[in-house]
Amino acid sequence: MTDASMTSPTVQARRPVRRANSILHRRWWGNPVGYLFVGPGVLLYLLFSVYPIIRGLIMAFQDYRFLRPATRNPFNSFNGLENWIEMVHDDTFWHSLRVALTFTLTALPLNMLLGLSCAVLIASIPNRFAETVTRVIAYLPVILPISVAMLIWGMLYEPSVGYFSYFVTKIIPIWETSPRWLGFDWALPSTIVAWVWKQFGFHTLLFLIGIYGIPRSLYEAASIDGASAWGRFRYVTLPSLRPIFTLVIVLSAGIVSATEQMLILTGGGPAEETLTTGLYSYLHAFTTVYSDMRMGYAAAMNLVLGLVHMIVAGIVFKGVGTERA
């Protein structure tokens, strides 16, 4: 018998696969034009994503102070775990983390509830033109830069000339004198309202995409079984939107930093009532409010925020995997 006839079927089946892999290998490594297209994107990713992460990891173990040039040398400013030990004993850091978690656990559910409600209402509009206009109006706040949106809300919250003050004292006289919306008692709820207004349109769009993807046959079957509108929403819409809920939570994990809106609206005040960890690290790194621009300590705090993001995402994905199993 020849060698060819003695070749096993398994070996013969592997040869086309190896030949295809060899062709792909030659096409990939032997085509310089592909690198010209991929190269700029990879370079930008390395420059603006990978490098900051690596630099932040290094700075978290340094006594890096922007106003002290001698500390910018990584060999002279390495301080081991001193930043982390200081963080454990920093009462302001723990207070800022509590504020950030309170903000997140309040604003995110409200935003998801409002976004889902708006998505259901928009999807139920029979007129296509009216539905499109409503969808555009709901998404308009998302287009605004965060700085512009928060400046608008700052003017609305003005106790003397702001619209909210006029509304609660003149149109519907709930109070004789308007409360200070950005004062001690109302600052955190006011910033939550502003953030929800700014972001709910994005969540509305995501939920709309999920609703449009639900097969109509499921609603028809539920109607035949005698399900009411609430029953169709509970047993058809909500279960079908579980992947969208996961996506919304993961994409919104960055809310825990809550830096820009707090910086513009309140600056972390009054009396640190709206001081989140993201804002606290920003003030440490780029101002002299708490220190002489200690970027190393700020990097350590931001690493903690990154860990919180990963923990939240991990819990969400684990929960989704358990439900699917």
Short mmCIF file of C-alpha atoms in Angstrom, two decimals:
data_model
loop_
_atom_site.label_atom_id
_atom_site.label_comp_id
_atom_site.label_asym_id
_atom_site.label_seq_id
_atom_site.Cartn_x
_atom_site.Cartn_y
_atom_site.Cartn_z
CA MET A 1 0.00 0.00 0.00
CA THR A 2 1.19 3.52 -0.77
CA ASP A 3 1.67 6.25 1.79
CA ALA A 4 -1.25 8.20 0.30
CA SER A 5 -3.62 5.29 0.78
CA MET A 6 -2.47 4.84 4.36
CA THR A 7 -3.12 8.48 5.27
CA SER A 8 -5.90 8.68 7.82
CA PRO A 9 -9.07 10.70 7.13
CA THR A 10 -8.22 13.01 10.06
CA VAL A 11 -4.89 14.01 8.52
CA GLN A 12 -6.55 14.54 5.14
CA ALA A 13 -9.17 16.79 6.75
CA ARG A 14 -6.52 18.89 8.46
CA ARG A 15 -4.66 19.71 5.25
CA PRO A 16 -7.29 22.14 3.79
CA VAL A 17 -7.45 23.93 7.14
CA ARG A 18 -3.67 24.32 7.27
CA ARG A 19 -3.63 25.46 3.63
CA ALA A 20 -6.31 28.09 4.36
CA ASN A 21 -4.42 29.29 7.43
CA SER A 22 -1.25 29.55 5.35
CA ILE A 23 -3.04 31.65 2.72
CA LEU A 24 -4.48 33.98 5.37
CA HIS A 25 -1.06 34.25 6.99
CA ARG A 26 0.54 35.31 3.69
CA ARG A 27 -2.24 37.77 2.95
CA TRP A 28 -1.99 39.36 6.39
CA TRP A 29 1.78 39.63 6.73
CA GLY A 30 2.51 40.23 3.06
CA ASN A 31 0.12 43.14 2.51
CA PRO A 32 1.65 46.46 3.66
CA VAL A 33 -1.41 48.43 2.54
CA GLY A 34 -3.42 46.91 5.38
CA TYR A 35 -0.97 48.30 7.93
CA LEU A 36 -1.44 51.79 6.46
CA PHE A 37 -5.16 51.58 7.17
CA VAL A 38 -4.91 49.93 10.59
CA GLY A 39 -1.82 51.78 11.79
CA PRO A 40 -3.31 55.23 12.60
CA GLY A 41 -6.17 53.74 14.60
CA VAL A 42 -3.86 51.46 16.57
CA LEU A 43 -1.46 54.34 17.19
CA LEU A 44 -4.22 56.60 18.49
CA TYR A 45 -5.53 53.79 20.70
CA LEU A 46 -2.08 53.19 22.17
CA LEU A 47 -1.50 56.91 22.66
CA PHE A 48 -4.83 57.90 24.20
CA SER A 49 -5.97 54.67 25.89
CA VAL A 50 -3.12 52.29 26.68
CA TYR A 51 -0.47 54.87 27.58
CA PRO A 52 -2.67 56.80 30.07
CA ILE A 53 -3.59 53.55 31.82
CA ILE A 54 0.05 52.50 32.15
CA ARG A 55 1.10 56.00 33.20
CA GLY A 56 -1.68 56.13 35.77
CA LEU A 57 -0.62 52.77 37.22
CA ILE A 58 2.94 54.05 37.60
CA MET A 59 1.87 57.40 39.08
CA ALA A 60 -0.33 55.66 41.66
CA PHE A 61 2.88 54.48 43.34
CA GLN A 62 4.66 57.83 43.08
CA ASP A 63 4.68 61.05 45.05
CA TYR A 64 4.14 62.88 41.76
CA ARG A 65 3.45 66.60 42.31
CA PHE A 66 3.09 68.87 39.32
CA LEU A 67 4.40 71.94 41.17
CA ARG A 68 7.56 70.10 42.21
CA PRO A 69 9.62 69.20 39.11
CA ALA A 70 11.91 66.93 41.13
CA THR A 71 9.00 64.55 41.82
CA ARG A 72 8.32 63.98 38.11
CA ASN A 73 11.25 61.60 37.87
CA PRO A 74 9.83 58.11 38.46
CA PHE A 75 13.06 56.98 40.12
CA ASN A 76 13.08 59.85 42.63
CA SER A 77 9.37 59.95 43.46
CA PHE A 78 8.54 56.26 43.98
CA ASN A 79 6.83 55.95 47.37
CA GLY A 80 5.50 52.39 47.33
CA LEU A 81 2.13 52.05 49.04
CA GLU A 82 2.13 55.42 50.81
CA ASN A 83 -0.64 56.83 48.58
CA TRP A 84 -2.82 53.81 49.29
CA ILE A 85 -2.17 53.89 53.02
CA GLU A 86 -3.03 57.58 53.09
CA MET A 87 -6.20 56.89 51.14
CA VAL A 88 -7.37 54.35 53.72
CA HIS A 89 -7.03 56.99 56.44
CA ASP A 90 -8.43 59.86 54.37
CA ASP A 91 -11.91 60.67 55.71
CA THR A 92 -12.62 63.00 52.80
CA PHE A 93 -11.94 60.20 50.33
CA TRP A 94 -14.43 57.88 52.04
CA HIS A 95 -16.97 60.71 52.20
CA SER A 96 -16.51 61.36 48.47
CA LEU A 97 -16.97 57.66 47.74
CA ARG A 98 -20.23 57.63 49.71
CA VAL A 99 -21.46 60.67 47.79
CA ALA A 100 -20.50 59.04 44.48
CA LEU A 101 -22.31 55.80 45.33
CA THR A 102 -25.39 57.69 46.56
CA PHE A 103 -25.44 59.69 43.35
CA THR A 104 -25.03 56.55 41.23
CA LEU A 105 -27.59 54.38 43.04
CA THR A 106 -30.16 57.18 42.81
CA ALA A 107 -29.54 58.71 39.39
CA LEU A 108 -29.03 55.51 37.40
CA PRO A 109 -32.33 53.78 38.36
CA LEU A 110 -34.23 57.05 37.79
CA ASN A 111 -32.59 57.45 34.41
CA MET A 112 -33.37 53.88 33.39
CA LEU A 113 -36.99 54.21 34.55
CA LEU A 114 -37.48 57.49 32.68
CA GLY A 115 -35.72 56.18 29.57
CA LEU A 116 -37.80 52.99 29.52
CA SER A 117 -41.04 54.91 30.07
CA CYS A 118 -40.26 57.34 27.25
CA ALA A 119 -39.25 54.49 24.94
CA VAL A 120 -42.53 52.64 25.54
CA LEU A 121 -44.55 55.82 24.96
CA ILE A 122 -42.65 56.72 21.78
CA ALA A 123 -42.99 53.19 20.40
CA SER A 124 -46.76 53.34 20.96
CA ILE A 125 -47.25 56.51 18.87
CA PRO A 126 -49.16 55.42 15.74
CA ASN A 127 -48.09 58.33 13.53
CA ARG A 128 -44.61 57.80 12.08
CA PHE A 129 -43.81 61.51 11.76
CA ALA A 130 -44.91 62.29 15.32
CA GLU A 131 -42.87 59.35 16.59
CA THR A 132 -39.75 60.61 14.80
CA VAL A 133 -40.17 64.16 16.11
CA THR A 134 -40.69 62.90 19.67
CA ARG A 135 -37.62 60.70 19.41
CA VAL A 136 -35.51 63.64 18.23
CA ILE A 137 -36.78 65.89 21.04
CA ALA A 138 -36.00 63.23 23.64
CA TYR A 139 -32.45 62.88 22.32
CA LEU A 140 -31.67 66.62 22.08
CA PRO A 141 -30.25 66.97 25.64
CA VAL A 142 -27.68 64.26 24.87
CA ILE A 143 -26.29 66.34 22.01
CA LEU A 144 -25.55 69.29 24.29
CA PRO A 145 -22.02 69.42 25.72
CA ILE A 146 -22.02 68.65 29.44
CA SER A 147 -20.63 72.12 30.21
CA VAL A 148 -23.44 73.89 28.33
CA ALA A 149 -26.12 71.68 29.87
CA MET A 150 -24.88 72.25 33.42
CA LEU A 151 -24.57 76.02 32.88
CA ILE A 152 -28.20 76.07 31.74
CA TRP A 153 -29.26 74.17 34.84
CA GLY A 154 -27.18 76.50 37.00
CA MET A 155 -29.20 79.44 35.66
CA LEU A 156 -32.46 77.56 36.21
CA TYR A 157 -31.45 76.91 39.82
CA GLU A 158 -30.66 80.58 40.58
CA PRO A 159 -32.67 81.45 43.73
CA SER A 160 -33.45 85.01 42.62
CA VAL A 161 -33.96 84.88 38.84
CA GLY A 162 -34.10 81.15 38.09
CA TYR A 163 -37.22 79.61 36.56
CA PHE A 164 -37.62 76.98 39.26
CA SER A 165 -37.64 79.61 41.99
CA TYR A 166 -40.29 81.59 40.09
CA PHE A 167 -42.33 78.43 39.53
CA VAL A 168 -42.51 77.36 43.19
CA THR A 169 -43.14 80.87 44.53
CA LYS A 170 -45.38 82.47 41.88
CA ILE A 171 -47.01 79.97 39.54
CA ILE A 172 -47.59 77.23 42.12
CA PRO A 173 -46.83 78.95 45.45
CA ILE A 174 -45.46 76.00 47.38
CA TRP A 175 -43.00 78.20 49.31
CA GLU A 176 -43.05 81.87 50.17
CA THR A 177 -39.34 82.11 49.44
CA SER A 178 -37.54 79.82 47.05
CA PRO A 179 -35.15 77.25 48.53
CA ARG A 180 -31.52 77.42 47.53
CA TRP A 181 -31.50 74.63 44.98
CA LEU A 182 -27.73 74.31 45.13
CA GLY A 183 -27.59 74.84 48.89
CA PHE A 184 -26.83 72.30 51.60
CA ASP A 185 -30.17 70.46 51.59
CA TRP A 186 -30.93 70.44 47.86
CA ALA A 187 -27.54 70.32 46.13
CA LEU A 188 -27.28 66.56 45.59
CA PRO A 189 -30.91 66.05 44.45
CA SER A 190 -30.56 69.04 42.11
CA THR A 191 -27.44 67.63 40.46
CA ILE A 192 -29.19 64.25 40.09
CA VAL A 193 -32.11 65.90 38.28
CA ALA A 194 -29.73 67.75 35.96
CA TRP A 195 -27.81 64.56 35.12
CA VAL A 196 -30.97 62.54 34.49
CA TRP A 197 -32.25 65.23 32.11
CA LYS A 198 -28.94 65.23 30.27
CA GLN A 199 -28.67 61.44 29.83
CA PHE A 200 -32.16 59.95 29.70
CA GLY A 201 -32.41 60.46 25.93
CA PHE A 202 -29.49 58.09 25.37
CA HIS A 203 -31.15 55.39 27.44
CA THR A 204 -34.43 56.06 25.64
CA LEU A 205 -32.73 55.39 22.32
CA LEU A 206 -31.21 52.12 23.57
CA PHE A 207 -34.56 50.90 24.91
CA LEU A 208 -36.26 51.90 21.66
CA ILE A 209 -33.78 49.78 19.70
CA GLY A 210 -34.61 46.84 21.96
CA ILE A 211 -38.37 47.37 21.65
CA TYR A 212 -38.20 47.60 17.86
CA GLY A 213 -36.33 44.31 17.83
CA ILE A 214 -39.06 42.37 19.66
CA PRO A 215 -41.03 40.19 17.21
CA ARG A 216 -44.64 41.33 16.77
CA SER A 217 -45.72 37.70 16.91
CA LEU A 218 -44.96 37.61 20.63
CA TYR A 219 -47.39 40.46 21.30
CA GLU A 220 -50.00 38.85 19.05
CA ALA A 221 -49.68 35.56 20.91
CA ALA A 222 -49.99 37.35 24.25
CA SER A 223 -53.10 39.19 23.04
CA ILE A 224 -54.67 35.92 21.89
CA ASP A 225 -54.01 34.50 25.37
CA GLY A 226 -55.94 37.45 26.82
CA ALA A 227 -53.02 39.46 28.18
CA SER A 228 -53.72 43.11 28.94
CA ALA A 229 -51.41 45.98 27.96
CA TRP A 230 -49.67 45.68 31.33
CA GLY A 231 -49.39 41.91 30.90
CA ARG A 232 -47.79 42.29 27.47
CA PHE A 233 -45.33 44.79 28.89
CA ARG A 234 -44.50 42.61 31.90
CA TYR A 235 -44.24 39.22 30.22
CA VAL A 236 -43.06 40.18 26.72
CA THR A 237 -41.33 43.57 26.72
CA LEU A 238 -39.38 43.43 29.97
CA PRO A 239 -37.91 39.92 29.50
CA SER A 240 -36.91 40.79 25.93
CA LEU A 241 -35.10 43.93 27.12
CA ARG A 242 -32.76 42.17 29.56
CA PRO A 243 -29.73 42.52 27.25
CA ILE A 244 -30.51 46.24 26.88
CA PHE A 245 -30.65 46.66 30.66
CA THR A 246 -27.23 45.04 30.87
CA LEU A 247 -25.85 47.33 28.17
CA VAL A 248 -27.29 50.43 29.85
CA ILE A 249 -25.79 49.56 33.23
CA VAL A 250 -22.36 48.78 31.80
CA LEU A 251 -22.27 51.93 29.65
CA SER A 252 -23.40 54.03 32.63
CA ALA A 253 -20.86 52.65 35.09
CA GLY A 254 -18.79 55.80 34.61
CA ILE A 255 -21.48 57.79 36.40
CA VAL A 256 -19.80 56.86 39.67
CA SER A 257 -17.07 59.42 38.97
CA ALA A 258 -19.61 62.26 38.35
CA THR A 259 -16.91 64.89 37.86
CA GLU A 260 -18.04 67.41 35.24
CA GLN A 261 -21.56 68.13 36.50
CA MET A 262 -20.40 68.53 40.09
CA LEU A 263 -17.49 70.75 39.09
CA ILE A 264 -19.68 73.09 37.04
CA LEU A 265 -22.81 73.18 39.20
CA THR A 266 -21.46 73.11 42.74
CA GLY A 267 -17.69 72.72 42.71
CA GLY A 268 -18.16 69.95 45.28
CA GLY A 269 -19.92 72.20 47.77
CA PRO A 270 -21.56 73.29 49.84
CA ALA A 271 -19.51 71.77 52.66
CA GLU A 272 -18.45 68.88 50.38
CA GLU A 273 -22.04 67.63 50.07
CA THR A 274 -21.56 66.99 46.35
CA LEU A 275 -17.88 66.05 46.43
CA THR A 276 -17.56 62.80 44.49
CA THR A 277 -14.38 60.74 44.25
CA GLY A 278 -13.85 61.78 40.64
CA LEU A 279 -14.07 65.46 41.56
CA TYR A 280 -11.92 64.94 44.64
CA SER A 281 -9.16 63.38 42.54
CA TYR A 282 -9.48 66.18 39.97
CA LEU A 283 -9.08 68.84 42.65
CA HIS A 284 -6.03 67.01 43.99
CA ALA A 285 -4.42 66.70 40.56
CA PHE A 286 -5.14 70.03 38.89
CA THR A 287 -5.78 72.56 41.68
CA THR A 288 -4.27 73.54 44.99
CA VAL A 289 -7.53 73.22 46.95
CA TYR A 290 -6.43 70.07 48.80
CA SER A 291 -2.76 69.74 47.88
CA ASP A 292 -0.02 71.06 45.61
CA MET A 293 -1.30 69.13 42.56
CA ARG A 294 -0.60 65.63 43.85
CA MET A 295 -1.21 63.70 40.67
CA GLY A 296 0.14 60.49 42.18
CA TYR A 297 -2.47 60.45 44.92
CA ALA A 298 -5.18 61.38 42.39
CA ALA A 299 -4.08 58.49 40.15
CA ALA A 300 -4.46 56.07 43.05
CA MET A 301 -8.01 57.30 43.68
CA ASN A 302 -8.89 56.92 40.02
CA LEU A 303 -7.61 53.36 40.09
CA VAL A 304 -10.08 52.68 42.88
CA LEU A 305 -12.85 54.11 40.69
CA GLY A 306 -11.68 51.85 37.87
CA LEU A 307 -11.93 48.85 40.18
CA VAL A 308 -15.47 49.89 41.13
CA HIS A 309 -16.38 50.06 37.43
CA MET A 310 -14.99 46.58 36.80
CA ILE A 311 -16.76 45.14 39.84
CA VAL A 312 -20.10 46.59 38.71
CA ALA A 313 -19.62 45.27 35.17
CA GLY A 314 -18.57 41.86 36.50
CA ILE A 315 -21.63 41.58 38.75
CA VAL A 316 -23.93 42.54 35.88
CA PHE A 317 -22.40 40.08 33.42
CA LYS A 318 -22.39 37.31 36.01
CA GLY A 319 -26.06 37.92 36.73
CA VAL A 320 -26.90 37.80 33.03
CA GLY A 321 -24.91 34.60 32.58
CA THR A 322 -26.71 32.98 35.53
CA GLU A 323 -30.13 33.89 34.09
CA ARG A 324 -29.23 32.46 30.67
CA ALA A 325 -27.98 29.24 32.23
#
